[in-house]
Amino acid sequence: MSLPNEIEIRVLDARLNDWGLPRYQTALAAGLDLIACLDAPLTLEPQAPAVLIPSGLALHMNAEGLCAMVLPRSGLGHKKGLVLGNGVGLIDADYTAQLYISAWNRNPAGSGSALTVQPGERIAQLVFVPVLRPALRVVEQFSAGSARGAGGFGSTGV
């Protein structure tokens, strides 16, 4: 399986040409910044339902073994409380419609910590990730035991 070195994008909002197309901010950055393509500032109240914010672009990956993930920007999440309403957005290789960013203000209700997202603001990042799709085989018992076994959720201690 060969992964592409190039992904096609469609600019759906012409303002991206002025604000800047998604790009890697440093030479070794893993994610491309996604921009809020809003017509006006959007205020997110603490603990209010998540809001879908258009990115102004669409992708055409069309590659078996590839997906993209929309992730929060670390600084906005840690310093201001702006995170993704769905944790991580998964973009399948055959999805070609506009990308949206599910934005949520995780600050405590009643804290007065409303967040305002500005048009053209970098609010999330897009990371391309290889995907393995193994065949599933139903069995009555696993062919090899594991020292780990059942438990999970803290079963190895704290």
Short mmCIF file of C-alpha atoms in Angstrom, two decimals:
data_model
loop_
_atom_site.label_atom_id
_atom_site.label_comp_id
_atom_site.label_asym_id
_atom_site.label_seq_id
_atom_site.Cartn_x
_atom_site.Cartn_y
_atom_site.Cartn_z
CA MET A 1 0.00 0.00 0.00
CA SER A 2 1.42 3.31 -1.06
CA LEU A 3 0.26 6.51 0.62
CA PRO A 4 0.02 9.71 -1.43
CA ASN A 5 2.50 12.57 -1.08
CA GLU A 6 -0.15 14.98 -2.26
CA ILE A 7 -3.79 15.58 -1.30
CA GLU A 8 -6.20 17.61 -3.41
CA ILE A 9 -8.06 20.42 -1.64
CA ARG A 10 -10.93 22.59 -2.85
CA VAL A 11 -11.24 26.12 -1.52
CA LEU A 12 -14.93 26.61 -0.77
CA ASP A 13 -14.56 30.01 0.90
CA ALA A 14 -12.56 32.56 -1.11
CA ARG A 15 -11.54 34.38 2.10
CA LEU A 16 -9.04 31.56 2.68
CA ASN A 17 -6.99 33.05 -0.15
CA ASP A 18 -6.52 36.18 2.01
CA TRP A 19 -6.39 34.51 5.44
CA GLY A 20 -4.05 31.80 4.19
CA LEU A 21 -4.59 28.25 3.08
CA PRO A 22 -4.01 25.51 5.64
CA ARG A 23 -0.29 25.07 6.16
CA TYR A 24 2.21 23.55 8.52
CA GLN A 25 3.43 26.27 10.90
CA THR A 26 6.89 24.76 11.38
CA ALA A 27 9.15 22.43 9.38
CA LEU A 28 8.33 19.42 11.62
CA ALA A 29 4.70 20.20 12.48
CA ALA A 30 2.35 17.21 12.22
CA GLY A 31 -0.84 19.19 11.70
CA LEU A 32 -2.14 21.76 9.25
CA ASP A 33 -4.06 24.58 10.90
CA LEU A 34 -7.77 24.83 10.08
CA ILE A 35 -9.38 28.25 9.96
CA ALA A 36 -12.81 29.34 11.17
CA CYS A 37 -14.69 30.49 8.07
CA LEU A 38 -17.31 32.53 9.89
CA ASP A 39 -19.19 35.60 8.69
CA ALA A 40 -19.10 37.20 12.15
CA PRO A 41 -17.49 36.52 15.55
CA LEU A 42 -19.04 33.52 17.30
CA THR A 43 -19.34 33.45 21.09
CA LEU A 44 -19.28 30.02 22.73
CA GLU A 45 -20.72 30.03 26.22
CA PRO A 46 -19.27 27.60 28.80
CA GLN A 47 -20.83 24.12 28.58
CA ALA A 48 -23.24 25.15 25.80
CA PRO A 49 -23.79 22.61 23.01
CA ALA A 50 -20.99 22.25 20.47
CA VAL A 51 -21.21 24.33 17.29
CA LEU A 52 -20.13 23.26 13.80
CA ILE A 53 -17.76 25.82 12.28
CA PRO A 54 -17.04 25.62 8.54
CA SER A 55 -13.40 25.26 7.49
CA GLY A 56 -13.98 26.60 4.00
CA LEU A 57 -12.32 23.63 2.35
CA ALA A 58 -12.87 20.09 1.17
CA LEU A 59 -10.34 17.28 0.66
CA HIS A 60 -9.99 14.47 -1.83
CA MET A 61 -7.68 11.88 -0.30
CA ASN A 62 -9.00 8.93 -2.33
CA ALA A 63 -6.33 6.68 -0.86
CA GLU A 64 -6.81 3.29 0.72
CA GLY A 65 -5.08 3.22 4.08
CA LEU A 66 -5.38 6.95 4.81
CA CYS A 67 -7.62 9.15 6.92
CA ALA A 68 -7.43 12.63 8.36
CA MET A 69 -8.13 13.63 11.95
CA VAL A 70 -9.33 17.01 13.13
CA LEU A 71 -7.67 17.73 16.46
CA PRO A 72 -7.86 20.69 18.84
CA ARG A 73 -5.04 23.23 18.97
CA SER A 74 -3.18 22.60 22.24
CA GLY A 75 -2.90 26.22 23.35
CA LEU A 76 -6.55 27.05 22.75
CA GLY A 77 -7.68 23.99 24.68
CA HIS A 78 -5.31 24.36 27.59
CA LYS A 79 -5.31 28.13 27.99
CA LYS A 80 -8.83 29.07 26.89
CA GLY A 81 -10.93 25.89 27.04
CA LEU A 82 -11.70 25.63 23.31
CA VAL A 83 -11.82 21.93 22.43
CA LEU A 84 -13.64 19.75 19.91
CA GLY A 85 -17.19 18.77 20.72
CA ASN A 86 -16.55 15.26 19.43
CA GLY A 87 -13.03 14.84 20.86
CA VAL A 88 -11.50 13.99 17.50
CA GLY A 89 -13.04 14.42 14.07
CA LEU A 90 -12.38 11.47 11.76
CA ILE A 91 -12.36 12.20 8.03
CA ASP A 92 -12.57 9.09 5.85
CA ALA A 93 -10.55 8.92 2.63
CA ASP A 94 -13.72 8.95 0.50
CA TYR A 95 -15.32 12.01 2.17
CA THR A 96 -15.19 15.00 -0.16
CA ALA A 97 -17.64 17.53 1.32
CA GLN A 98 -16.64 20.57 3.39
CA LEU A 99 -14.79 19.90 6.64
CA TYR A 100 -16.45 21.26 9.76
CA ILE A 101 -14.92 21.81 13.17
CA SER A 102 -17.08 20.85 16.15
CA ALA A 103 -16.15 23.58 18.66
CA TRP A 104 -17.03 23.40 22.35
CA ASN A 105 -16.20 25.59 25.35
CA ARG A 106 -15.25 23.16 28.13
CA ASN A 107 -15.00 25.87 30.81
CA PRO A 108 -17.33 25.37 33.80
CA ALA A 109 -20.86 26.69 33.46
CA GLY A 110 -21.32 29.97 35.28
CA SER A 111 -17.58 30.72 35.15
CA GLY A 112 -18.05 33.73 32.90
CA SER A 113 -15.42 32.25 30.58
CA ALA A 114 -17.18 32.69 27.25
CA LEU A 115 -14.95 32.26 24.19
CA THR A 116 -15.22 34.25 21.01
CA VAL A 117 -14.02 32.69 17.76
CA GLN A 118 -13.09 35.27 15.15
CA PRO A 119 -13.52 34.86 11.39
CA GLY A 120 -10.17 33.73 9.98
CA GLU A 121 -8.88 32.43 13.34
CA ARG A 122 -6.88 29.18 13.42
CA ILE A 123 -8.97 26.95 15.68
CA ALA A 124 -8.09 23.31 14.96
CA GLN A 125 -5.55 21.21 13.14
CA LEU A 126 -5.71 18.47 10.54
CA VAL A 127 -3.40 15.46 10.73
CA PHE A 128 -3.16 12.73 8.08
CA VAL A 129 -2.85 9.23 9.53
CA PRO A 130 -2.27 5.78 7.99
CA VAL A 131 -5.07 3.28 8.60
CA LEU A 132 -4.88 -0.49 8.80
CA ARG A 133 -8.02 -2.45 7.92
CA PRO A 134 -7.39 -6.08 8.90
CA ALA A 135 -10.02 -8.74 8.23
CA LEU A 136 -11.92 -9.85 11.35
CA ARG A 137 -12.17 -13.55 12.15
CA VAL A 138 -14.72 -14.76 14.70
CA VAL A 139 -13.27 -17.31 17.16
CA GLU A 140 -14.51 -19.12 20.26
CA GLN A 141 -11.17 -18.66 21.98
CA PHE A 142 -8.08 -16.60 21.20
CA SER A 143 -5.23 -18.55 19.63
CA ALA A 144 -2.65 -17.18 22.05
CA GLY A 145 -3.09 -16.13 25.64
CA SER A 146 -2.14 -12.77 27.05
CA ALA A 147 -0.63 -12.10 30.43
CA ARG A 148 -2.78 -8.99 30.48
CA GLY A 149 -6.19 -10.66 30.16
CA ALA A 150 -9.29 -8.79 31.29
CA GLY A 151 -9.52 -5.79 33.53
CA GLY A 152 -8.71 -2.60 31.68
CA PHE A 153 -9.43 0.91 32.97
CA GLY A 154 -6.58 1.02 35.48
CA SER A 155 -6.02 -2.73 35.82
CA THR A 156 -2.23 -2.25 35.68
CA GLY A 157 -2.21 0.15 38.61
CA VAL A 158 -1.79 3.88 39.02
#
